Structures are given as structure tokens and as C-alpha cells.
XYZ file of C-alpha atoms in Angstrom:
747
model
C 0.023 -0.033 -0.180
C 2.971 2.436 0.816
C 4.152 1.848 -2.606
C 0.979 2.157 -4.723
C -0.131 5.289 -2.775
C 1.057 8.703 -4.060
C 4.312 10.188 -2.821
C 4.080 13.275 -1.218
C 7.001 15.877 -0.522
C 10.320 16.811 -1.802
C 12.425 14.452 0.417
C 14.021 12.679 -2.797
C 14.868 15.984 -4.506
C 16.668 17.447 -1.542
C 18.538 14.456 -1.330
C 19.642 14.475 -4.734
C 20.774 18.019 -3.930
C 22.529 17.229 -0.951
C 24.379 14.362 -2.641
C 25.359 16.403 -5.577
C 26.676 19.022 -3.027
C 28.776 16.263 -1.329
C 32.587 16.364 -2.160
C 33.641 13.211 -3.670
C 36.669 11.865 -5.682
C 40.013 11.579 -4.366
C 39.601 12.882 -0.979
C 35.982 12.259 0.043
C 34.150 9.010 0.450
C 31.736 8.410 -2.698
C 29.209 6.657 -0.189
C 26.792 7.589 2.453
C 24.208 5.728 4.605
C 20.697 6.555 5.634
C 20.103 5.429 8.875
C 16.610 5.659 10.101
C 13.879 3.563 12.043
C 11.697 1.202 10.390
C 8.648 2.290 8.457
C 9.835 5.925 7.759
C 10.073 5.654 3.904
C 13.959 4.906 3.548
C 13.164 2.575 0.310
C 10.096 4.536 -0.858
C 12.232 7.751 -0.928
C 15.211 6.156 -2.915
C 12.745 4.403 -5.140
C 11.509 7.963 -5.956
C 15.174 9.225 -6.165
C 15.700 6.543 -8.706
C 13.180 8.782 -11.078
C 15.344 11.521 -11.177
C 18.843 9.804 -11.605
C 19.975 6.447 -13.058
C 19.969 4.331 -10.386
C 21.052 0.398 -9.762
C 19.277 -0.865 -6.581
C 19.867 -3.823 -4.441
C 18.059 -5.350 -1.676
C 19.873 -7.366 0.738
C 17.006 -8.618 2.815
C 17.475 -12.222 4.205
C 15.132 -15.285 4.032
C 14.383 -14.893 7.712
C 11.519 -12.512 8.817
C 12.805 -10.087 11.165
C 11.258 -10.968 14.917
C 8.674 -8.531 15.767
C 6.702 -7.905 12.516
C 3.111 -8.607 12.760
C 2.436 -9.871 9.275
C 3.959 -13.106 7.640
C 7.389 -12.533 5.487
C 5.311 -13.038 2.371
C 4.154 -9.457 3.033
C 7.716 -8.099 3.167
C 8.085 -5.420 0.206
C 10.014 -4.975 -1.849
C 11.283 -8.566 -2.063
C 15.326 -9.203 -1.481
C 17.548 -9.764 -4.392
C 18.655 -13.318 -3.093
C 21.458 -14.099 -5.174
C 23.080 -10.815 -4.673
C 22.840 -11.297 -0.714
C 24.407 -14.600 -0.929
C 27.470 -13.614 -2.940
C 28.064 -10.358 -1.129
C 26.798 -10.831 2.582
C 28.238 -14.895 3.032
C 31.726 -14.083 5.045
C 32.559 -17.396 4.793
C 33.399 -17.106 0.955
C 35.774 -14.403 1.757
C 39.426 -15.574 2.813
C 40.770 -11.907 3.605
C 40.281 -8.380 3.125
C 42.191 -8.077 -0.123
C 40.165 -11.131 -1.388
C 37.082 -9.525 -0.486
C 37.927 -6.510 -1.828
C 38.719 -8.252 -5.239
C 35.433 -10.175 -5.168
C 33.480 -6.973 -4.633
C 35.170 -5.404 -7.555
C 34.604 -8.310 -9.630
C 30.729 -8.045 -8.774
C 30.752 -4.246 -9.743
C 32.549 -4.869 -12.928
C 30.014 -7.336 -14.035
C 27.076 -5.052 -12.930
C 28.501 -2.106 -14.810
C 29.223 -4.474 -17.993
C 25.672 -6.174 -17.984
C 23.663 -3.050 -17.016
C 25.387 -1.250 -20.029
C 24.387 -4.038 -22.394
C 20.839 -3.768 -21.066
C 20.601 -0.251 -21.515
C 21.772 -0.690 -25.512
C 19.223 -3.525 -25.745
C 16.286 -1.876 -24.235
C 16.796 1.665 -23.969
C 18.441 2.892 -27.065
C 15.333 3.562 -29.281
C 16.137 6.990 -29.903
C 18.663 8.483 -32.307
C 21.568 10.647 -31.177
C 19.634 13.837 -32.292
C 16.747 12.872 -30.258
C 18.349 12.062 -26.755
C 16.350 11.404 -23.825
C 16.282 13.669 -20.819
C 18.290 11.994 -18.316
C 15.440 11.870 -16.047
C 13.331 10.401 -18.544
C 15.904 7.650 -18.927
C 16.124 7.163 -15.157
C 12.312 6.684 -14.764
C 12.317 4.089 -17.727
C 15.250 2.212 -16.435
C 13.528 2.265 -12.841
C 10.368 0.865 -14.460
C 12.193 -1.663 -16.544
C 13.880 -3.042 -13.323
C 10.456 -3.075 -11.433
C 9.579 -6.209 -13.704
C 11.402 -9.605 -14.336
C 14.141 -7.767 -16.021
C 15.651 -7.196 -12.584
C 15.567 -10.866 -11.293
C 16.968 -12.099 -14.695
C 19.871 -9.481 -14.937
C 21.085 -10.045 -11.274
C 21.134 -13.700 -11.579
C 23.192 -13.225 -15.039
C 25.906 -11.197 -13.110
C 26.197 -13.551 -10.076
C 26.145 -16.378 -12.423
C 29.287 -14.498 -14.204
C 30.801 -13.802 -10.654
C 30.664 -17.621 -9.787
C 32.212 -18.729 -13.070
C 35.249 -16.470 -12.555
C 35.333 -16.668 -8.857
C 38.837 -15.737 -7.743
C 41.028 -17.755 -5.525
C 42.367 -16.403 -2.441
C 46.060 -16.237 -4.092
C 45.139 -14.494 -7.067
C 46.633 -11.277 -8.733
C 44.080 -9.010 -7.905
C 45.424 -5.853 -9.913
C 43.854 -6.742 -13.178
C 40.419 -6.683 -11.607
C 40.572 -3.235 -10.250
C 41.817 -1.971 -13.593
C 38.847 -3.613 -15.416
C 36.512 -2.135 -12.632
C 37.160 1.657 -13.872
C 37.039 0.304 -17.349
C 33.735 -1.022 -17.118
C 32.316 2.214 -15.272
C 33.530 4.230 -18.099
C 31.948 2.047 -20.924
C 28.567 2.351 -18.592
C 28.921 6.014 -18.675
C 29.536 5.966 -22.486
C 26.548 3.853 -22.906
C 24.554 6.132 -21.246
C 25.640 9.169 -23.117
C 24.350 7.589 -26.330
C 20.940 7.437 -25.012
C 20.640 10.570 -22.959
C 22.107 14.143 -22.002
C 23.931 13.261 -18.891
C 23.722 15.555 -16.064
C 26.402 18.158 -15.371
C 29.946 16.604 -15.157
C 30.467 17.822 -11.372
C 26.950 16.126 -10.459
C 26.452 12.411 -9.742
C 25.246 10.289 -12.825
C 24.885 7.087 -11.405
C 23.586 5.982 -8.103
C 23.735 2.765 -6.567
C 21.864 1.857 -3.325
C 21.714 -1.302 -0.985
C 18.861 -1.560 1.214
C 19.192 -3.673 4.398
C 22.635 -2.893 4.274
C 23.014 -4.525 7.927
C 23.732 -7.712 6.178
C 27.094 -6.592 5.141
C 28.050 -6.133 8.963
C 29.317 -9.820 9.213
C 33.216 -9.611 10.156
C 35.796 -11.373 7.886
C 36.661 -14.572 9.220
C 40.637 -14.420 10.926
C 41.068 -10.797 10.196
C 43.086 -9.272 12.738
C 41.535 -5.909 12.570
C 38.039 -7.433 12.794
C 37.018 -5.919 9.358
C 33.544 -6.370 8.102
C 31.861 -6.827 4.673
C 30.846 -3.263 4.860
C 34.356 -2.285 5.302
C 35.181 -4.396 2.285
C 32.430 -2.913 0.119
C 33.385 0.892 1.092
C 37.022 0.331 0.401
C 36.183 -1.001 -3.180
C 33.627 1.914 -3.888
C 36.577 4.358 -2.807
C 38.626 3.143 -5.478
C 36.416 5.236 -7.746
C 38.089 8.481 -8.311
C 35.248 10.296 -9.834
C 32.063 12.407 -8.772
C 30.111 10.285 -11.451
C 29.129 7.574 -9.193
C 27.741 7.440 -5.674
C 26.446 4.654 -3.499
C 23.970 4.759 -0.508
C 23.897 2.337 2.184
C 20.134 2.117 3.740
C 19.352 0.507 7.141
C 17.919 0.673 10.594
C 21.224 -0.084 12.155
C 24.080 2.630 11.806
C 27.190 1.678 10.204
C 29.177 4.071 12.085
C 31.153 0.915 13.759
C 32.303 0.152 10.478
C 33.045 3.608 8.882
C 34.525 5.748 11.694
C 37.855 4.058 12.215
C 40.525 4.741 9.505
C 40.294 2.260 6.805
C 43.271 1.332 4.272
C 42.525 1.659 0.832
C 44.486 -1.295 -0.609
C 44.170 -0.515 -4.491
C 43.410 3.400 -4.248
C 46.595 3.560 -2.198
C 45.143 5.916 0.244
C 43.465 6.354 3.581
C 39.945 6.982 4.255
C 39.009 8.459 7.865
C 36.562 10.048 9.817
C 37.062 13.149 8.240
C 36.477 11.824 4.680
C 33.494 10.266 5.448
C 30.076 11.702 4.206
C 27.678 12.674 7.073
C 24.564 9.970 7.187
C 21.084 10.837 5.858
C 18.559 11.129 8.606
C 15.739 13.388 6.876
C 12.959 10.946 5.940
C 9.285 11.379 5.344
C 7.195 12.516 8.455
C 3.781 14.154 8.905
C 3.095 13.991 5.200
C -0.625 12.800 4.947
C -2.243 14.311 1.901
C -4.692 15.895 4.345
C -2.315 18.211 5.840
C -2.545 20.840 7.072
C -5.339 20.435 9.272
C -7.915 22.877 10.497
C -8.351 22.413 14.241
C -12.097 24.045 14.027
C -12.731 20.694 11.938
C -12.751 18.365 14.817
C -14.217 17.585 17.987
C -13.215 15.033 20.708
C -14.985 12.114 19.410
C -13.203 12.136 16.256
C -9.508 12.301 17.868
C -10.008 8.674 19.110
C -10.310 7.134 15.907
C -7.269 5.082 14.821
C -7.147 6.072 11.124
C -6.790 9.933 12.312
C -4.094 8.845 14.701
C -2.003 7.245 12.005
C -2.185 10.234 9.869
C 0.821 11.839 11.981
C 4.303 10.813 11.951
C 5.878 8.114 9.744
C 4.340 6.944 6.658
C 3.823 3.580 7.689
C 0.580 3.124 9.346
C -1.911 5.431 7.227
C -1.089 3.913 3.744
C -1.767 0.475 5.312
C -5.220 1.420 7.035
C -6.386 3.462 3.846
C -5.656 0.403 1.699
C -8.722 -1.224 3.544
C -11.864 -0.154 2.110
C -15.522 -0.819 3.338
C -16.870 -1.759 7.045
C -14.079 -3.892 7.757
C -11.652 -0.676 8.051
C -11.846 -0.350 11.929
C -11.363 -3.975 12.591
C -8.031 -3.634 10.184
C -7.048 -0.658 11.861
C -6.765 -2.779 15.216
C -4.606 -5.349 12.937
C -2.070 -2.317 12.395
C -2.126 -1.374 15.837
C -1.109 -4.609 16.884
C 1.629 -4.304 14.083
C 2.649 -1.060 15.806
C 3.073 -2.584 19.260
C 4.750 -5.589 17.849
C 7.362 -3.141 16.165
C 7.748 -1.043 19.468
C 8.522 -4.138 21.601
C 10.200 -5.979 18.989
C 8.396 -9.185 19.379
C 5.244 -10.842 17.769
C 4.247 -11.881 21.154
C 2.824 -8.508 22.741
C 1.354 -10.275 25.702
C 4.691 -11.897 26.806
C 6.768 -10.620 29.444
C 9.374 -8.099 27.650
C 13.023 -7.164 27.838
C 13.970 -4.261 30.008
C 14.866 -2.294 26.519
C 11.229 -3.153 25.117
C 9.804 -1.699 28.579
C 12.178 1.038 28.651
C 11.234 2.204 24.753
C 7.608 2.048 25.729
C 8.136 4.406 28.636
C 10.340 6.586 26.398
C 7.480 7.131 24.033
C 5.186 7.877 27.084
C 7.072 10.134 29.040
C 10.399 10.951 27.046
C 13.695 10.756 28.913
C 16.914 12.074 28.048
C 20.302 10.189 28.098
C 23.844 11.321 28.330
C 25.284 11.332 24.590
C 28.872 10.736 25.822
C 28.240 7.505 27.682
C 28.869 4.262 25.331
C 26.073 2.548 27.232
C 23.486 5.225 26.155
C 24.688 5.103 22.747
C 24.299 1.441 22.195
C 21.166 1.907 23.853
C 19.837 4.664 21.375
C 21.179 2.536 18.205
C 19.259 -0.764 19.589
C 16.344 1.381 19.861
C 16.474 2.787 16.365
C 17.048 -0.489 15.093
C 14.718 -2.323 16.757
C 12.160 -0.270 18.618
C 10.900 2.424 16.531
C 13.144 5.235 17.790
C 13.722 8.046 15.277
C 17.092 9.205 14.361
C 17.314 12.977 14.074
C 20.836 13.650 13.351
C 24.060 12.115 13.073
C 27.080 14.523 12.850
C 29.684 14.023 10.516
C 32.236 12.909 13.321
C 29.734 10.471 14.497
C 30.696 10.187 18.431
C 27.166 10.533 19.168
C 23.903 10.465 17.963
C 20.511 12.696 18.396
C 17.516 10.500 18.525
C 14.136 10.515 20.416
C 10.675 9.620 19.946
C 8.874 12.303 18.383
C 5.299 13.127 18.666
C 3.569 10.083 16.794
C -0.175 9.853 18.015
C -0.878 6.161 16.839
C 2.642 4.827 18.326
C 1.669 6.451 21.628
C -1.577 4.769 21.520
C 0.231 1.497 20.862
C 2.614 2.234 23.711
C -0.273 3.253 26.012
C -1.828 -0.339 25.198
C 1.392 -1.892 26.001
C 1.587 -0.195 29.278
C -1.930 -1.158 29.930
C -0.844 -4.793 29.221
C 2.205 -4.339 31.763
C -0.313 -3.638 34.365
C -1.569 -7.101 34.232
C 1.808 -8.457 35.128
C 2.371 -8.159 38.864
C 6.256 -9.079 38.235
C 6.429 -5.854 35.716
C 7.423 -2.407 37.516
C 7.967 0.504 34.965
C 9.188 2.416 38.254
C 11.847 -0.191 38.933
C 12.931 0.163 35.052
C 13.591 3.745 35.672
C 15.463 3.116 38.523
C 17.688 0.672 37.233
C 18.487 3.012 34.590
C 18.894 6.110 36.965
C 21.470 3.789 38.981
C 23.337 2.744 35.829
C 23.690 6.209 34.710
C 21.739 5.729 31.615
C 19.176 8.171 32.371
C 20.520 11.722 33.628
C 19.792 11.782 37.144
C 19.344 15.736 36.893
C 15.991 14.669 35.205
C 14.753 12.151 38.007
C 12.044 15.081 39.253
C 10.446 15.528 36.281
C 10.650 12.124 34.659
C 9.202 10.773 38.113
C 6.298 13.447 37.754
C 5.599 12.619 34.068
C 5.578 8.963 35.197
C 3.088 9.440 37.869
C 0.753 11.738 35.459
C 1.140 8.860 33.054
C -0.060 6.086 35.204
C -2.917 8.418 36.547
C -4.240 9.103 33.161
C -4.323 5.504 31.964
C -5.832 4.592 35.307
C -8.742 7.423 34.707
C -8.929 6.290 30.854
C -9.426 2.616 32.201
C -12.326 3.653 34.940
C -14.124 5.785 32.475
C -14.356 3.433 29.618
C -14.892 0.280 31.876
C -18.645 0.702 31.531
C -18.308 0.130 27.747
C -16.423 -3.180 28.406
C -13.796 -2.363 26.202
C -15.363 -3.091 22.477
C -11.629 -3.814 21.121
C -10.787 -5.761 24.421
C -8.663 -2.519 25.528
C -9.127 0.626 26.546
C -8.605 3.520 23.707
C -6.441 6.064 25.188
C -6.664 8.609 22.625
C -10.349 9.286 23.739
C -9.155 11.405 26.683
C -10.582 11.640 30.155
C -12.080 14.160 32.551
C -10.041 16.738 34.414
C -11.714 15.831 37.461
C -11.177 11.978 36.923
C -7.475 12.542 36.279
C -7.051 14.315 39.727
C -8.888 11.715 41.514
C -6.590 9.088 39.908
C -3.561 11.131 40.646
C -3.888 11.991 44.321
C -4.552 10.104 47.404
C -8.481 9.577 48.243
C -8.160 11.540 51.603
C -7.642 14.729 49.275
C -10.184 14.353 46.702
C -12.758 16.354 48.703
C -10.584 19.209 49.551
C -9.161 19.209 46.073
C -12.576 19.464 43.992
C -14.196 21.846 46.643
C -11.254 24.110 46.447
C -11.733 27.763 45.257
C -9.417 30.211 43.400
C -6.621 31.342 45.338
C -6.048 34.266 43.323
C -9.587 35.699 43.969
C -10.953 35.249 47.391
C -14.184 36.545 46.351
C -14.885 33.926 43.748
C -17.197 30.891 45.122
C -16.710 28.630 42.233
C -15.296 25.081 43.143
C -12.814 23.760 40.959
C -15.187 20.814 40.322
C -17.827 23.148 39.109
C -15.149 25.283 36.903
C -14.152 22.273 35.165
C -17.530 20.166 35.056
C -17.065 19.512 31.278
C -13.388 19.728 30.930
C -11.277 16.824 29.542
C -7.455 15.981 29.198
C -5.920 14.115 26.403
C -2.265 13.145 26.540
C -1.008 9.790 25.399
C 2.464 11.048 25.550
C 4.694 14.233 25.871
C 6.838 16.007 23.668
C 9.570 18.520 24.435
C 8.812 22.168 23.701
C 11.399 24.313 21.649
C 11.115 27.253 24.029
C 8.563 29.261 25.764
C 7.003 30.882 22.660
C 4.922 27.797 22.771
C 3.515 28.426 26.160
C 0.176 29.664 25.021
C -3.444 28.632 24.459
C -2.831 28.625 20.961
C -0.499 25.898 21.030
C -2.594 24.234 23.505
C -5.149 23.387 20.388
C -2.274 21.538 18.187
C -1.203 20.086 21.276
C -4.162 18.673 22.071
C -5.196 17.704 18.744
C -1.873 15.196 18.699
C -2.727 14.012 22.377
C 0.476 15.594 23.737
C 1.696 16.989 27.061
C 4.596 19.752 26.840
C 7.814 19.407 28.529
C 9.391 23.009 29.101
C 13.000 23.723 28.489
C 15.252 23.309 31.582
C 16.024 27.233 31.852
C 12.117 27.926 31.810
C 11.153 29.354 35.077
C 8.241 27.913 37.158
C 6.706 25.704 34.513
C 8.061 22.299 34.059
C 4.975 20.609 32.322
C 2.057 21.614 30.520
C -1.057 19.397 30.194
C -3.706 20.928 27.530
C -7.224 21.079 28.930
C -10.320 21.243 26.869
C -12.777 23.150 28.654
C -15.841 21.720 27.300
C -15.822 18.205 25.472
C -18.849 19.119 23.672
C -16.798 21.875 21.736
C -14.846 21.916 18.532
C -10.973 22.483 19.074
C -10.381 26.152 19.088
C -8.374 28.470 21.264
C -10.883 29.863 23.174
C -11.843 26.561 24.632
C -8.359 25.834 25.921
C -6.600 25.910 29.390
C -4.116 23.727 30.837
C -2.693 22.352 34.201
C 0.681 23.977 34.497
C 3.144 22.007 36.854
C 6.248 22.812 38.724
C 8.533 19.921 39.734
C 10.975 20.255 42.597
C 13.505 17.682 43.751
C 14.978 19.373 46.401
C 15.144 18.100 50.002
C 13.882 21.191 51.538
C 10.345 22.369 50.867
C 9.553 25.813 49.809
C 7.114 28.230 51.609
C 3.390 28.131 50.096
C 4.126 31.720 48.876
C 7.302 30.551 46.666
C 7.313 29.391 43.312
C 3.921 30.502 42.519
C 2.759 30.020 38.992
C 0.982 32.897 37.503
C -0.146 32.537 33.872
C -0.139 36.168 33.380
C 4.183 36.166 33.750
C 4.208 33.747 30.551
C 1.218 35.648 28.893
C -0.498 31.998 28.681
C -3.840 33.422 27.604
C -4.212 35.960 25.041
C -4.654 39.520 26.202
C -8.317 41.202 26.107
C -7.307 43.212 22.686
C -6.199 40.132 20.894
C -9.270 38.173 21.978
C -11.589 41.254 20.645
C -14.245 40.857 23.545
C -14.840 42.034 26.934
C -14.414 39.291 29.171
C -12.409 36.084 29.234
C -12.184 34.249 32.503
C -11.165 30.672 31.314
C -9.705 28.809 34.609
C -6.634 27.129 34.844
C -4.956 24.585 37.473
C -1.492 24.454 38.839
C 0.238 22.006 40.603
C 3.639 22.646 42.614
C 5.127 19.029 43.195
C 8.030 18.939 45.881
C 8.817 15.237 45.395
C 12.307 15.501 47.207
C 11.088 16.217 50.629
C 10.660 13.490 53.318
C 7.898 15.179 55.048
C 5.335 18.064 54.234
C 5.657 21.580 56.150
C 2.503 20.675 58.126
C 2.223 17.525 59.583
C 0.353 14.874 57.413
C -0.637 17.494 55.143
C 0.640 15.789 52.115
C -1.587 17.559 49.701
C -2.704 21.371 50.191
C -4.839 23.613 48.073
C -4.682 27.440 47.838
C -2.110 29.846 48.341
C -4.194 33.122 48.911
C -1.807 35.028 46.682
C -3.428 38.533 46.048
C -0.245 39.586 43.660
C -1.204 37.062 41.061
C -3.532 38.036 38.088
C -7.104 37.991 38.962
C -8.094 37.824 35.156
C -8.355 34.030 35.111
C -9.235 32.008 37.912
C -6.493 29.914 39.448
C -6.827 26.425 41.427
C -3.687 25.834 43.039
C -2.471 22.572 44.529
C 0.760 21.596 46.355
C 1.965 17.968 46.818
C 4.705 16.850 49.092
C 7.020 13.607 49.091
C 6.845 10.887 46.214
C 5.059 8.813 48.676
C 1.422 7.094 48.465
C 0.715 9.711 51.351
C 0.385 11.875 48.644
C 0.091 9.938 45.248
C -2.682 7.429 44.743
C -0.447 5.988 41.844
C 2.408 5.130 44.107
C 1.297 1.768 45.244
C 2.358 0.075 48.369
C 4.649 -2.263 46.366
C 6.208 0.451 44.479
C 6.774 2.891 47.857
C 10.296 1.633 48.279
C 11.424 1.953 44.415
C 10.410 5.603 44.421
C 12.103 6.501 47.767
C 15.114 4.693 46.530
C 15.061 6.671 43.115
C 15.127 10.190 45.350
C 18.212 8.688 47.125
C 20.212 8.026 44.343
C 22.167 11.331 44.702
C 23.148 10.514 47.995
C 26.446 9.535 47.948
C 26.047 6.945 50.672
C 22.521 6.242 49.946
C 23.799 2.333 49.176
C 26.279 2.276 51.860
C 25.738 -1.338 53.470
C 25.782 0.126 57.028
C 23.209 2.757 57.684
C 23.414 3.228 61.128
C 24.372 6.866 62.442
C 27.923 5.712 64.006
C 29.014 4.276 60.461
C 27.743 7.158 58.550
C 29.610 9.449 60.752
C 33.121 7.430 60.391
C 32.385 7.581 56.599
C 31.801 11.235 56.676
C 35.104 11.690 59.071
C 37.113 10.431 56.012
C 36.564 13.632 54.165
C 34.139 11.918 51.536
C 32.956 15.713 51.172
C 33.557 19.100 52.968
C 31.294 19.202 55.994
C 30.879 22.315 58.058
C 30.543 20.152 61.110
C 33.820 18.556 60.735
C 34.946 16.558 63.893
C 38.538 17.920 63.504
C 37.501 21.522 63.877
C 35.673 23.481 66.306
C 35.026 27.154 65.486
C 33.320 27.718 68.907
C 36.318 28.203 70.930
C 39.239 29.743 69.187
C 41.346 29.265 71.849
C 41.249 25.430 71.628
C 43.121 25.817 68.065
C 45.496 28.423 69.803
C 46.264 25.744 72.270
C 46.635 22.900 69.516
C 49.360 24.783 67.504
C 50.856 26.728 70.533
C 51.190 30.106 71.350
C 54.307 32.020 70.230
C 56.741 32.950 73.041
C 56.901 36.494 74.406
C 59.374 38.289 72.262
C 59.095 35.663 69.348
C 59.283 36.486 65.744
C 55.953 35.750 64.193
C 56.342 34.993 60.427
């Protein structure tokens, strides 16, 4: 379906411009990799690229279907070039690096030779005075290879390679001389048919899909070079900008390309500075109905799986839209199962999953950031891109780290939510323990722990609220639909301990003591809808206009670290019966503190006016706009609340804040079940341990006071109350050092 659907966007055109702008020839590598997660349209993009430039494609997909795909291997498209894969990807056929380079050179020689003959036989239908445009030739050649011609051509090439198989002790020099000659013959054949592009531009493109199949190590090679190294070494022999090669994979080949690689036949070296930066720019948010008009949608429409699939990578919506008729919703549920299987990299989505699969699920839902400099974090990211749907945003040319994450993809977020719901059914699976493990290993930045735990608490509360509200419908699909949203009141009840529900719902605005409107009344028809969290670029999105688009995608916003007073924003639609529009939006504004010492009730007050969250009266063009909002200050790092047993309090009686919009303020203390309903009894100790991970001696085996005092005495840190020093009696220091005798010189 993704191949028959119309291609939207100019991704292939931008890629060709970038390829032509790359430096090639004697100094720079004539190849690059396209590294991106599955379902992002890598193959479709280069397929469209093949209509712009003469392209020779290879698909190295193996016979075994990758674990985690929902459909059978017969649905894998396009099919692999089996004979080519068997020749290039079987490491046992390669006796040494030199032998491998020569075998690859032989392969390319026959590719160029046979393709040149095929062009002469099938495409030389015009006289020299009536040549084809280069793009017309490219498209005709691409269409020709989409038929049986490709299978016959590649089989003929491989048969020629096998007949002329090289012994390991052969003289390889003639092979490389012939390689350059065959390339020139192909270029000459093309020139007889069409007007080739500018001599400085690339004229022939090769690409290898599923290029990770070239990752096998060459037997007995001390440098542990791979078949990918061999292929790149051979390609670097071309000292011309006329040919360029792309390697497509979900698994970056950075490990293969980063180290210096000796070029046996080109007598030069290829180091990291010579390499081309990998491509990561792939289709995203490219549905033909975009851009959307928020006023065309109401809450009920936003839950439809076909609508959710419109966003993000172009994998799900072509599949769903290929199903016509009454069975479309049922088929959409099958595509949802596919998304879940790919997310956890397992066809059995109901089974107990690996720690990495659970971490990926969490990352989709709450977003957590890793330390790019850690080898462990780097490997984790690469594994998630390859097997767990993580998106590679950027790979710098130096390749020492990768910028990646889970962007706003509502369909994948719904899949992750349903997977989380399934995890709830397993008593031995604990997402809090998964986070704790990754905090302790250093994989997740400890500086984020307060915000990450708050986002986890919010996620649990939202999932529980959805589950309760939809329980009466008995889940028509077997599981709740988490993109439907839930009431604000239900969310607050699911978040906070039962003993505080009445106080919260009856609370009055704390910035206007004259108001008698309770929170429950103010938000009677209000709903929230946040299946995932996404980082805001800056404070420019902290307004009700941005809340419309965030609600449309089902996203909560994570504010930048330097943003004062607000860390998390959850959009609120004030009237679930309304269509989406700015005038119907508000928010839950949250500040998270992980400090050990609680702040006073008048400190860290959130005032929407400071951020211009609501539009001013002039821009609203009406007399009155009194939309309410909710604030939450979460003091997660403290051990006890300021007032005994008051773990959740409402109201600040802050007369300094703007009264234009009624504010319902809540403060919560500690990260315990005394404050939060979602912190269960069995998880209580886990959360406490997370907030103790910045304590240098949190895991010291002897926690009694005497033992800890002795460790402190060993000067693990500088303490003001050090046992060796007493500033209360200065004479004691004088007596220790001794007073100078009368008349003695003091230096």
C-alpha cells in the first residue's frame, strides 16, 4: 500500500541536491548511509530518487523474517535480491580483506558491464539527435527493473561472478583496472541514450537496502573488518564524482566507517573526516490532508485510529487506508497490533518483555534523555533505532554520538499506552523499577529524575482514569482507547490519594478570594488528552494557541530546563462538547522540585500572566475572558510536608497574582503513597530509592548513624560540622598549635 499510494513531499529532491553538493573523488568517500527507524520510508524515498537519476538498486533482505513483524514474511516488500545477498553477505566466501575487495570489485565490474548491455538492448530507441532527458531515462530504467528484468539481470551477474570466482592467492590488480574501465563503458552507453547531468554532478546512483547484512566480520581478520568495510574500500577506488552509493538500514554502520580504513588499491586512507554525514531526513507528517484545520475536529473524532495514523512516519496510514469498507476499523486494530509488535520487537505483545522494550515503551510515553557521551547510552539508542521504532534526528559527521528520540506520533503513543496497560496485568513488571535501574546505571540523567518521575505519575494517573471511565463500555476492542481522553476531575482523582479528593474538588480560586466557584464546577465538562509527552522548543509555545495543536496530537509539553516556574503543561479542553479552538483551551501547569527542603507556600507560585499564557483582551476582541486554569507544585524530593500529615494542600491566597483568570492551585509533598494514589504500596520503596540516588552513601551497607559518621570523617565531602575543627572556641586551636613565646618573631 505504501508503494502504490501517491508519494508526497520533496524528500527525494532534497536528497539528490545534498548528494550532488557532497565532495567526492580522491579526497572524500563516494558513499553515505541512510540510517533511520523502520517504517520511515527509506526505500520508498530512494525509489522516487531513482526517477531523477539513473539508479542500480540492491536489496539485501535475508530469508528470515525479522522478529517483531506482525505480518508474515510474504508481506515484506520489496522482496530481496537473493542471489546478490548470497554473494556479497556470506563472510565464509571471503578469505581475507584483499580477497573480499577483489570479489566486490569483480561484482561491480559485471554489474556495470551487464547494465550497459541492457541499456543498449532495451533503451536505445532514439537517435543521437533525439536523446532522452536524463530523468526520462532514469524513470524508464527504474520501471524496467520493477519487472522480471531485474531478477534475470542480477542472476546473470552473479552467475558470471561464480564462473570467474577468484582464488585467494590470485593477482587482484587486473580486476581493479577492469572495474574502472567497465564504469567508463557504462557512462558511455548512457551518453548515447541521454544527455547526462553536469559533469560535476552524480550520474549513477547505487543503493543497498538492508545494508546491515554486510555487517558480518571477515574470518580470521586481525583488524576485525567487515564485509561493509570491504564494500566501502572497493567503492572508494572510484576517483570520480560520477558515481555515488547509498547504504540503507535501521542500524547505523558508524562502527564500520568511523575508524581509518586502508584503501588497498587506491593507495590512500579513508578517515572520519573523509566520510559523508549520514542521511536521517525521511518523510514525516506527510499525509495528503495536511495541514489540518483544528476547528474541523471534535473530541470524538480524535480517538479514531485512522486519524491517529495520519501523523508521524508514513507506515500506518497507507496500510489502514488500503482497507476499504466496513472492515476498516477491524483492520486498523490489526495495524495497531503491528505497531505494538514493532515497538517491543516481539510478535508476542502479551508476553513479558525485555528491559529495553519496556524502556522504549516508557520513552514513547514520558520522554527521558540520556547522556550522549556514555557508550552505554549510545548503544541503547542504536538498539532502539534498529529494533524499537526510535527516530534518528541527526548524526553528525564526526559520528561520536547520535541525536535521537521518540517524536510526537499519536498512533505509536496509543500503541505504547496499550502496551503499558498490558504491563499492568503482570504483577512482576514494574515500570518504576525499570526507571530506577536506568537511573542507577547512569543511562538516564539523574538531573532529570524529578521531572521524569512526575511525568510517570501523570502517565499512570491518566491510564488509570481512562481505564475507569471506559470500563462501563466493556472495551469493545478488548482494551481501552487511550486517545479518547478523560475528564479533568477523573484525572485528579486518579493522581492524588483518596483522602484529598474532597479538598481538591471543593477548592476555590487562590488568586481571587471573592470567587465561590469550586474546581469541580469550573471544570465540570473539561477533558485532558495526553498519550505522550514532547519537549517544547522554547517558551513561545506556552500559550493557549499551542494548546490546540498539542491537544489535537494528544501531547503534553515538557518545558526547557531554563524555563522558570513551569516544567510540564497538560492541555485542557474546557468543554468536551466543543470543537477544538483557542477560546476553548486551558491547561494544567506543573512545576516539579526535587530538592530536599520544601519551599514556602508563597514561593514558586505559578502565574499565567507572567508567561502570557492566555491572550490579552485586545487580541481576544471581546470584553471578558475568565477561563480557569490549574497549577500544581510538586515537591517530590522532601521527606515530610511542612505541616504534619498535610501531603496535599490547596490554595495560596496570593493576592499579587493576576485575577483575570481563576487559578486553582495545588501543592503536593513527597513522592509517597501518602500524597499520590498512583504510588502503590509495593512501589513505595522504589520511588524512595530513586530520590536517594544522589545521596553519596545511599547504598552504603551500614546505614546506622555511627557508621555514617565515620565515613564522613574520612572526608568524602567537605562538611561544616567536621569533627576535627571547632570554631566555637578559638582558644582550642591556639592551644593545639601553641602560642608564640613572648618576644618571638611571628612569620
